[in-house]
PDB file of C-alpha atoms in Angstrom:
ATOM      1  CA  UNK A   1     119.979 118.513 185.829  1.00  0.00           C
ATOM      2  CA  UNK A   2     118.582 115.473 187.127  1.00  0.00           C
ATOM      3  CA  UNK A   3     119.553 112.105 185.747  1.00  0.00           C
ATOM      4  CA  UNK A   4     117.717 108.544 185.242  1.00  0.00           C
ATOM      5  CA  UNK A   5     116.297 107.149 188.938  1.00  0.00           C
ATOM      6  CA  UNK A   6     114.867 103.861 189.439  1.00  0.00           C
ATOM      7  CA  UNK A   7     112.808 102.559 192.085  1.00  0.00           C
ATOM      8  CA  UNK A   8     113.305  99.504 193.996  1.00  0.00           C
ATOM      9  CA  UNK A   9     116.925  99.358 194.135  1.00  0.00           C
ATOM     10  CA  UNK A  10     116.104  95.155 194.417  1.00  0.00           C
ATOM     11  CA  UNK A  11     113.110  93.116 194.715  1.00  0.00           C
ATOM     12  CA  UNK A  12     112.557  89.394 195.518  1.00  0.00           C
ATOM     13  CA  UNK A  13     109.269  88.123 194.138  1.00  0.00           C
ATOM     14  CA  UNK A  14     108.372  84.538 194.041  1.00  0.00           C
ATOM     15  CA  UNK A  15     107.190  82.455 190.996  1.00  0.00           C
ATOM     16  CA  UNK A  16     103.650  83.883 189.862  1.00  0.00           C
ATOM     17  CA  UNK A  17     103.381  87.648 191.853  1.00  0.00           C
ATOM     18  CA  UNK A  18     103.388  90.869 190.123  1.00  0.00           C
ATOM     19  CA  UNK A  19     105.599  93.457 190.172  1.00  0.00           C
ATOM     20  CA  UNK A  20     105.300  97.185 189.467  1.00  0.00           C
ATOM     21  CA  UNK A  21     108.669  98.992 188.907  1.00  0.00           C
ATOM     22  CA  UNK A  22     109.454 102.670 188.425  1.00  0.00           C
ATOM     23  CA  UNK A  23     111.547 105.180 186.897  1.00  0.00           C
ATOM     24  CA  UNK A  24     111.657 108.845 186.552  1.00  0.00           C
ATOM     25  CA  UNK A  25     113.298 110.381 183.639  1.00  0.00           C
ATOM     26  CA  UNK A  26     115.888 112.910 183.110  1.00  0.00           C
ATOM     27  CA  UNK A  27     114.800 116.534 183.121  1.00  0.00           C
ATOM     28  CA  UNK A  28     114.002 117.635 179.775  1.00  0.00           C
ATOM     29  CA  UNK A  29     113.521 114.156 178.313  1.00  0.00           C
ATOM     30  CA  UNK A  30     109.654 112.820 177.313  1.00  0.00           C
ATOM     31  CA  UNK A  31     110.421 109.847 175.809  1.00  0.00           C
ATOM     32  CA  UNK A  32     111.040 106.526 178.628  1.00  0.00           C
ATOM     33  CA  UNK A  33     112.004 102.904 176.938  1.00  0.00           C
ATOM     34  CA  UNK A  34     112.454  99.828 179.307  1.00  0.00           C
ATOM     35  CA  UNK A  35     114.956  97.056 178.753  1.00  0.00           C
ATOM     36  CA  UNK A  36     115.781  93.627 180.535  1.00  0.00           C
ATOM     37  CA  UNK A  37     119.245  92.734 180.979  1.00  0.00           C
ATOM     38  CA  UNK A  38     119.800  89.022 181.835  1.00  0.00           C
ATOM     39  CA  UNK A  39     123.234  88.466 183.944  1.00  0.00           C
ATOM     40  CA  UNK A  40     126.027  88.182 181.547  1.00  0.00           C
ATOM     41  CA  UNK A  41     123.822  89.663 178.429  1.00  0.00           C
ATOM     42  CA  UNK A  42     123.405  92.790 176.593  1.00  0.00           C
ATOM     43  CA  UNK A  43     120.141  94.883 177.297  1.00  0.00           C
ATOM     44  CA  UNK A  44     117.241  93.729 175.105  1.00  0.00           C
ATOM     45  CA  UNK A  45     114.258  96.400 174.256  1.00  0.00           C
ATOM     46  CA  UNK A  46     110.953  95.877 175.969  1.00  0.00           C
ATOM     47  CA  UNK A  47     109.087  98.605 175.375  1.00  0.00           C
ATOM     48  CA  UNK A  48     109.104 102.398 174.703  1.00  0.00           C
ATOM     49  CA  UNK A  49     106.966 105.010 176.009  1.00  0.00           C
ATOM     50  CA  UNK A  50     106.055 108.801 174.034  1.00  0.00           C
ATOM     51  CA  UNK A  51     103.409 111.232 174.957  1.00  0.00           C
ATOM     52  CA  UNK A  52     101.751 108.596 177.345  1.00  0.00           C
ATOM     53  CA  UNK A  53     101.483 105.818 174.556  1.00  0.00           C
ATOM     54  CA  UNK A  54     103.404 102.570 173.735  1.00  0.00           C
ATOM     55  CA  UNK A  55     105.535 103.521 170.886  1.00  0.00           C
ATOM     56  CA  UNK A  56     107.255 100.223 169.760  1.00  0.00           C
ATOM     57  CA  UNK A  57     107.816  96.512 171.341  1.00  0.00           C
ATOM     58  CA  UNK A  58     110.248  94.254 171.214  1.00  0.00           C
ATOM     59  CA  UNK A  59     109.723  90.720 171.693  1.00  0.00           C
ATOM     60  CA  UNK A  60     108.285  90.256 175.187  1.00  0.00           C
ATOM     61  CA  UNK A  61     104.888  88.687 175.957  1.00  0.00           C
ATOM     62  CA  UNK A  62     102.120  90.694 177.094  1.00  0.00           C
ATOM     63  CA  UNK A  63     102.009  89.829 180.871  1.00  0.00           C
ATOM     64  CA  UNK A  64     104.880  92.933 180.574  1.00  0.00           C
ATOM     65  CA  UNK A  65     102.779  95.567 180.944  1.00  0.00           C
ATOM     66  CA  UNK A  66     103.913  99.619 180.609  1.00  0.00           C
ATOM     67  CA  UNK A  67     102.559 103.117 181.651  1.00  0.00           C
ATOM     68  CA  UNK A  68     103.686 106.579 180.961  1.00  0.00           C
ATOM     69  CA  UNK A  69     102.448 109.604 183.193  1.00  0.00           C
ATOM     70  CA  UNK A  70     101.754 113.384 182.459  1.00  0.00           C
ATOM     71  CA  UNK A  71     105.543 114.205 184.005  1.00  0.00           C
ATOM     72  CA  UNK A  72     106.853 111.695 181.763  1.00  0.00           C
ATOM     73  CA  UNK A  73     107.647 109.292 184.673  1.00  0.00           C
ATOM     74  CA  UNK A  74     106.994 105.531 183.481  1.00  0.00           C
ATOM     75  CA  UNK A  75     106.020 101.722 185.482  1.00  0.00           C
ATOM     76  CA  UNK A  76     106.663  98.993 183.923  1.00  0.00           C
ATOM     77  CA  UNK A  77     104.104  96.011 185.320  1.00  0.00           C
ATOM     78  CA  UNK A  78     104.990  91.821 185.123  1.00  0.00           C
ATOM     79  CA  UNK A  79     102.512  89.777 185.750  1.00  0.00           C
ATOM     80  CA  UNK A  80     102.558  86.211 186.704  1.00  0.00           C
ATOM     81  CA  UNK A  81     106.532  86.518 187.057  1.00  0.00           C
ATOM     82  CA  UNK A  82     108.089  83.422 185.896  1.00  0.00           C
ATOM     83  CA  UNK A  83     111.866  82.554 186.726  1.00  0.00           C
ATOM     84  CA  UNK A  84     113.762  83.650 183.752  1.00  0.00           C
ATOM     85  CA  UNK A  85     111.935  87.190 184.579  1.00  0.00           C
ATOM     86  CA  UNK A  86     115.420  87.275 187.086  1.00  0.00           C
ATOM     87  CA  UNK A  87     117.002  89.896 185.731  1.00  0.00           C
ATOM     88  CA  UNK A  88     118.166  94.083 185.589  1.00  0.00           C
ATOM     89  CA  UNK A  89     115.495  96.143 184.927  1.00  0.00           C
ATOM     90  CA  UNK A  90     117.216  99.246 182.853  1.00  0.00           C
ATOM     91  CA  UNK A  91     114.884 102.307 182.324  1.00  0.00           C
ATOM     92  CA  UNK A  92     116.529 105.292 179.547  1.00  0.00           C
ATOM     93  CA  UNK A  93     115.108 108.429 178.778  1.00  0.00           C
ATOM     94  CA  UNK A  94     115.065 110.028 175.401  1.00  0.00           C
ATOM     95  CA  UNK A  95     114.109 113.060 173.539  1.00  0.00           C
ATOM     96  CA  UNK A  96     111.584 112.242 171.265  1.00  0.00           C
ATOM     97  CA  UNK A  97     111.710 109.476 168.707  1.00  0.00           C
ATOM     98  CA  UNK A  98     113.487 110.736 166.073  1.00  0.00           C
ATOM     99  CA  UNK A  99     117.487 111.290 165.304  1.00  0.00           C
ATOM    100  CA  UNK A 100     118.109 113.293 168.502  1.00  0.00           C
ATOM    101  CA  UNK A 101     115.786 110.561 170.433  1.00  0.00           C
ATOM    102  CA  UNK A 102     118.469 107.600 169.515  1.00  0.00           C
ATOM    103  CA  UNK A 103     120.508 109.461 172.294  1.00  0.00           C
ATOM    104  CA  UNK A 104     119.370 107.546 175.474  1.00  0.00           C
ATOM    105  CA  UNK A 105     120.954 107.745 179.075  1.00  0.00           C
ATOM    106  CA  UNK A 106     120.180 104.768 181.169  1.00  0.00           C
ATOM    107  CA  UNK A 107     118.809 104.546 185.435  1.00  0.00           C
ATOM    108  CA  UNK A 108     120.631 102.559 187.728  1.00  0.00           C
ATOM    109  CA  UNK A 109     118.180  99.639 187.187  1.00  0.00           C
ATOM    110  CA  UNK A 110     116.079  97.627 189.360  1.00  0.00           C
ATOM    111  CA  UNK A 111     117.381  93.760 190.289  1.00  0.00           C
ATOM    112  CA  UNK A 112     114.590  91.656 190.080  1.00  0.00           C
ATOM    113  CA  UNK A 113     114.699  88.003 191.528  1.00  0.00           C
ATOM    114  CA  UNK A 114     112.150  85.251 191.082  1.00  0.00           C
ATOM    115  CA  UNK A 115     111.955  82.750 193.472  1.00  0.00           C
TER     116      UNK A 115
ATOM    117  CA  UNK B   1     119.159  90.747 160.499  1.00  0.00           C
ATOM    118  CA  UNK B   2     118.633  92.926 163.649  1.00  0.00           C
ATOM    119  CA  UNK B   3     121.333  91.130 165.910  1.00  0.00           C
ATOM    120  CA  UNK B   4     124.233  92.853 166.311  1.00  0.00           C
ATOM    121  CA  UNK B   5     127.678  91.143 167.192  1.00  0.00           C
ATOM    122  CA  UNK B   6     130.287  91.877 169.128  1.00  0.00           C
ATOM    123  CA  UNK B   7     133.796  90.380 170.162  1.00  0.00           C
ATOM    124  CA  UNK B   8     135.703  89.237 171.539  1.00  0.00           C
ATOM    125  CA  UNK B   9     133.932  87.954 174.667  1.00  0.00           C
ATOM    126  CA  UNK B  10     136.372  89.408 177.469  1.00  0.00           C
ATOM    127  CA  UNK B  11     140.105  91.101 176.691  1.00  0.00           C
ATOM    128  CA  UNK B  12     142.997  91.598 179.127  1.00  0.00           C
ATOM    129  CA  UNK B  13     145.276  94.353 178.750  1.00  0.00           C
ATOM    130  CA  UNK B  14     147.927  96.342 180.392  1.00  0.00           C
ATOM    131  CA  UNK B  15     147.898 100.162 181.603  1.00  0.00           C
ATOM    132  CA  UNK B  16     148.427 102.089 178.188  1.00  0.00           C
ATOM    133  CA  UNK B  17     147.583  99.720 175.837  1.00  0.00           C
ATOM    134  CA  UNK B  18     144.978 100.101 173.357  1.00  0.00           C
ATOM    135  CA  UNK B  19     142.232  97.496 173.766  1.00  0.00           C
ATOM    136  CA  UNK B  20     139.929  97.394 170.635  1.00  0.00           C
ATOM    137  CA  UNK B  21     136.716  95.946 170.517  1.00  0.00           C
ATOM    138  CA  UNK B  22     134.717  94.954 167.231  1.00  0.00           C
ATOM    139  CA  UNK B  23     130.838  95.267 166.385  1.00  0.00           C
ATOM    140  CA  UNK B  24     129.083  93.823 163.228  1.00  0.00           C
ATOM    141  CA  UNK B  25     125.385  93.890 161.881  1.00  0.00           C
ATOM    142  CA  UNK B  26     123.316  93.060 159.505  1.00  0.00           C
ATOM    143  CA  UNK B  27     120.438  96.139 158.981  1.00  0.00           C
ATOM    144  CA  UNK B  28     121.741  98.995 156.477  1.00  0.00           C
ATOM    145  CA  UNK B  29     118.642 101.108 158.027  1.00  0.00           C
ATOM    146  CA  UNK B  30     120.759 101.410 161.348  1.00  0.00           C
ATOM    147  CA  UNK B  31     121.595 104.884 161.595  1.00  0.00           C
ATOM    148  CA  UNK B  32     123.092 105.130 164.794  1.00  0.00           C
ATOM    149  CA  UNK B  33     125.922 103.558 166.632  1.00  0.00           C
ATOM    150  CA  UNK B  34     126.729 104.295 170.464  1.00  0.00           C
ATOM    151  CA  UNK B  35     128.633 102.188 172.766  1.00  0.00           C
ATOM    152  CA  UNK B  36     127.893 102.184 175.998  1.00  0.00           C
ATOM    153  CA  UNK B  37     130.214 101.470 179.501  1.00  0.00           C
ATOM    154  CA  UNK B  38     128.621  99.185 182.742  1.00  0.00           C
ATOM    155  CA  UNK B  39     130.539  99.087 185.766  1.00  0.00           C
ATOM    156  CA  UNK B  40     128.923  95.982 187.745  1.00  0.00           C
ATOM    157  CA  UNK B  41     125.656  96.753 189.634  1.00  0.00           C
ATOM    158  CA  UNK B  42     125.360 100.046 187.843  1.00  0.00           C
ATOM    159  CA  UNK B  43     123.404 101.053 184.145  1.00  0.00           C
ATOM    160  CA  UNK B  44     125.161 101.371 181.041  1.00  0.00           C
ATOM    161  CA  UNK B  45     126.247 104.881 180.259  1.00  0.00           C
ATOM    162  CA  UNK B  46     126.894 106.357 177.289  1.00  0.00           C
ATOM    163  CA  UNK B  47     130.297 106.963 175.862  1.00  0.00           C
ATOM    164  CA  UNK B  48     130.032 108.134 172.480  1.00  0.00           C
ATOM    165  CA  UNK B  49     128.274 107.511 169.071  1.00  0.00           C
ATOM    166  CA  UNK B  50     128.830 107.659 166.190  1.00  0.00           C
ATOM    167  CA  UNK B  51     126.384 107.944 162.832  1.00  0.00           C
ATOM    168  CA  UNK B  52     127.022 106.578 159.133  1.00  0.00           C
ATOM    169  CA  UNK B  53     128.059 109.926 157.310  1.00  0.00           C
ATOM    170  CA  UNK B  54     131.450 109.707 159.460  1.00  0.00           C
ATOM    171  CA  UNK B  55     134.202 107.125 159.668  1.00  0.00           C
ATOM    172  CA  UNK B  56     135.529 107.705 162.811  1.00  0.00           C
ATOM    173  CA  UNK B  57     134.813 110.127 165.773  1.00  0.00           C
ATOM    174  CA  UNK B  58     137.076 111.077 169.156  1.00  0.00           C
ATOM    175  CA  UNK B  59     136.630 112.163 171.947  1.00  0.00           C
ATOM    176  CA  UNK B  60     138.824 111.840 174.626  1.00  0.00           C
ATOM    177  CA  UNK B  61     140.806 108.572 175.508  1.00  0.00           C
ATOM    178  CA  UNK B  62     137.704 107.127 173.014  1.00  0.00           C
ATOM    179  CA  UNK B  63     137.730 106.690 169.105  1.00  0.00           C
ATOM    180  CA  UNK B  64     135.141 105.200 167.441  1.00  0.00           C
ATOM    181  CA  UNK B  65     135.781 103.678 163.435  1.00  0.00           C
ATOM    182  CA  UNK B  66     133.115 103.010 161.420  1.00  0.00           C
ATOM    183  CA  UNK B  67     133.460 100.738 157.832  1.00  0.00           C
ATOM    184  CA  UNK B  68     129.809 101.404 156.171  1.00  0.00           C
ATOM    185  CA  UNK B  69     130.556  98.775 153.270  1.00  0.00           C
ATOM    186  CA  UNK B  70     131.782  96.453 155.944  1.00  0.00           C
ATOM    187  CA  UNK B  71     128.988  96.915 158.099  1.00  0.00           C
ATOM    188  CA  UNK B  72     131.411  97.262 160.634  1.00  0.00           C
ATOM    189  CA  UNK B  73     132.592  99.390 163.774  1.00  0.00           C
ATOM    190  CA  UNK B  74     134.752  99.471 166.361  1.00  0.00           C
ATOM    191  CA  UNK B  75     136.173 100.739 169.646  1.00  0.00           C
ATOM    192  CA  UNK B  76     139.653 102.090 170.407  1.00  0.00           C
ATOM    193  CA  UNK B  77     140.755 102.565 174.057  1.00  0.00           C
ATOM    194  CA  UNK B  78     143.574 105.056 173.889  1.00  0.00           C
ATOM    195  CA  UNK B  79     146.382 104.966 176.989  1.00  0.00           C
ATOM    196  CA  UNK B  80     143.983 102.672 179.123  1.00  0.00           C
ATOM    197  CA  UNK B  81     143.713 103.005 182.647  1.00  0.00           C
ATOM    198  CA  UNK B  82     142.552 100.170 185.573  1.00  0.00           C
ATOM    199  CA  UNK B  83     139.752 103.013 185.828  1.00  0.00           C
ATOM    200  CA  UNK B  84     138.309 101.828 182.209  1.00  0.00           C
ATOM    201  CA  UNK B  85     137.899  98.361 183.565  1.00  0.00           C
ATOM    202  CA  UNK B  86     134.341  97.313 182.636  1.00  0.00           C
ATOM    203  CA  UNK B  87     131.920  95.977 180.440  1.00  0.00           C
ATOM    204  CA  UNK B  88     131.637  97.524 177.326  1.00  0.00           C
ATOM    205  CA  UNK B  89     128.299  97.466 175.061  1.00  0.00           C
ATOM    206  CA  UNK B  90     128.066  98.534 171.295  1.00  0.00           C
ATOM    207  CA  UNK B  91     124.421  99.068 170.254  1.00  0.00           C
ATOM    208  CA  UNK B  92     122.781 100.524 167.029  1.00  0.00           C
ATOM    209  CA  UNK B  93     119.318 101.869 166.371  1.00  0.00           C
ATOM    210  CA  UNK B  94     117.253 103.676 163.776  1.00  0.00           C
ATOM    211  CA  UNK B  95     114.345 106.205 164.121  1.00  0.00           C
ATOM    212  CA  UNK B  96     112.523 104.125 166.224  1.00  0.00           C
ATOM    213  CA  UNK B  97     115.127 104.569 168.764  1.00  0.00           C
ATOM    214  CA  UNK B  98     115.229 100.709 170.231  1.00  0.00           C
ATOM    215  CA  UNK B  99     118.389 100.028 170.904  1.00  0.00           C
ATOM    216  CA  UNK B 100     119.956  96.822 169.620  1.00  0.00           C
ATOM    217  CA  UNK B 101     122.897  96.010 171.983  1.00  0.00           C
ATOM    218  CA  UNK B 102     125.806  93.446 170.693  1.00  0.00           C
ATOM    219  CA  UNK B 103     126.425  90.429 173.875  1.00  0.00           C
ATOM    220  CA  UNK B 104     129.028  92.908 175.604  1.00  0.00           C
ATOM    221  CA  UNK B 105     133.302  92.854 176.110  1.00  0.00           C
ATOM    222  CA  UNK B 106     134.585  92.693 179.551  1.00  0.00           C
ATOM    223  CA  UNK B 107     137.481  94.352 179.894  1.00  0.00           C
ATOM    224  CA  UNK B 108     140.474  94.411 182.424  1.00  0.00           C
ATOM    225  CA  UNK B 109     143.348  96.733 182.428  1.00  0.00           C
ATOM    226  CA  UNK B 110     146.294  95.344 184.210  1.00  0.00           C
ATOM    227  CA  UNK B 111     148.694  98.185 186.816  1.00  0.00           C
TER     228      UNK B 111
END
């Protein structure tokens, strides 16, 4: 069984660029949510992905951007990266929404700094 | 009414002790409570969970309680080991499945 991977490990952007990050989810899992983690700080929900549509926001602006593919791989996409976009990028895949979908197992992350 | 609390901040204990760490919240239509483990640089991973119907669940070194009229829960550390040294997260959802994650314990276990 494969787990959560992530892709970059890190990335350095500067104040204003875009960034595209990726994860894969775990084998048997359809369901992909995204969450920043600011040093020091507990994850916070961006977004979740099912069956290739958003399924539920947190409180994020819209220059975070999401996509979910056929193989249930996901991007998340930040536009016009601002400073406080510094942070871990945490991908976790899910069985559907639903009570066996609260179960969610967490990537590696991606470090994102904004210069 | 969806923030979830957690203390204390950071705890120090030594090798066999039982460090205990506290989550509160506000939302009765939270149905599920994990708490999740973060060793620096890494993602949080999954420990156990727990859901309303029970007041406390084990497995392994870990025990979870869980007050329902307190809107409480907690985390028990049994025999800790340097090894556990970490940052722990307690988190609740509801069908949606967003996770609501408390500000996180760091913990150190002392040789």
């Amino acid at each position: 069984e494969t787990g959560v991977t992530q892709s970059p490990t890190h990335l350095i952007k500067t104040r204003g660029q875009q960034v595209t990050l990726r994860c894969s989810s775990q084998s048997g899992h359809n369901t992909v949510s995204w969450y920043q983690q600011a040093l020091g700080q507990g994850p916070q929900f961006i977004f979740q992905y099912y069956r290739e549509e958003e399924n539920g926001r947190g409180n994020f602006p819209p220059r975070f951007s999401g996509l979910q593919f056929p193989n249930y791989s996901s991007e998340l996409n930040v536009n016009a990266l601002e400073l406080d976009d510094s942070a871990l990028y945490l991908c976790a895949s899910s069985l559907p929404p639903g009570p066996e979908g609260n179960e969610q197992f967490f990537g590696p992350g991606t470090r994102l700094t904004v210069l | 009414q969806q923030q979830v609390k957690q203390s204390p901040q950071s705890l120090i204990v030594q090798k066999g002790g039982i460090p205990i760490i506290n989550c509160a919240y506000e939302n009765t239509a939270f149905d599920y409570f994990p708490w999740y483990q973060q060793f620096p640089g890494k993602g949080p991973a999954l420990l156990i969970a727990i859901r309303p119907d029970v007041s406390e669940k084990k497995e392994g070194r870990f025990t979870i309680s869980f007050n329902k009229s307190a809107k409480q829960f907690s985390l028990h550390i049994m025999d800790s080991q340097p090894g556990d040294s970490a940052t722990y997260f307690c988190a609740a959802s509801w069908h949606t499945g967003k996770l609501i994650f408390g500000q996180g314990t760091t913990l150190q276990v002392k040789p």
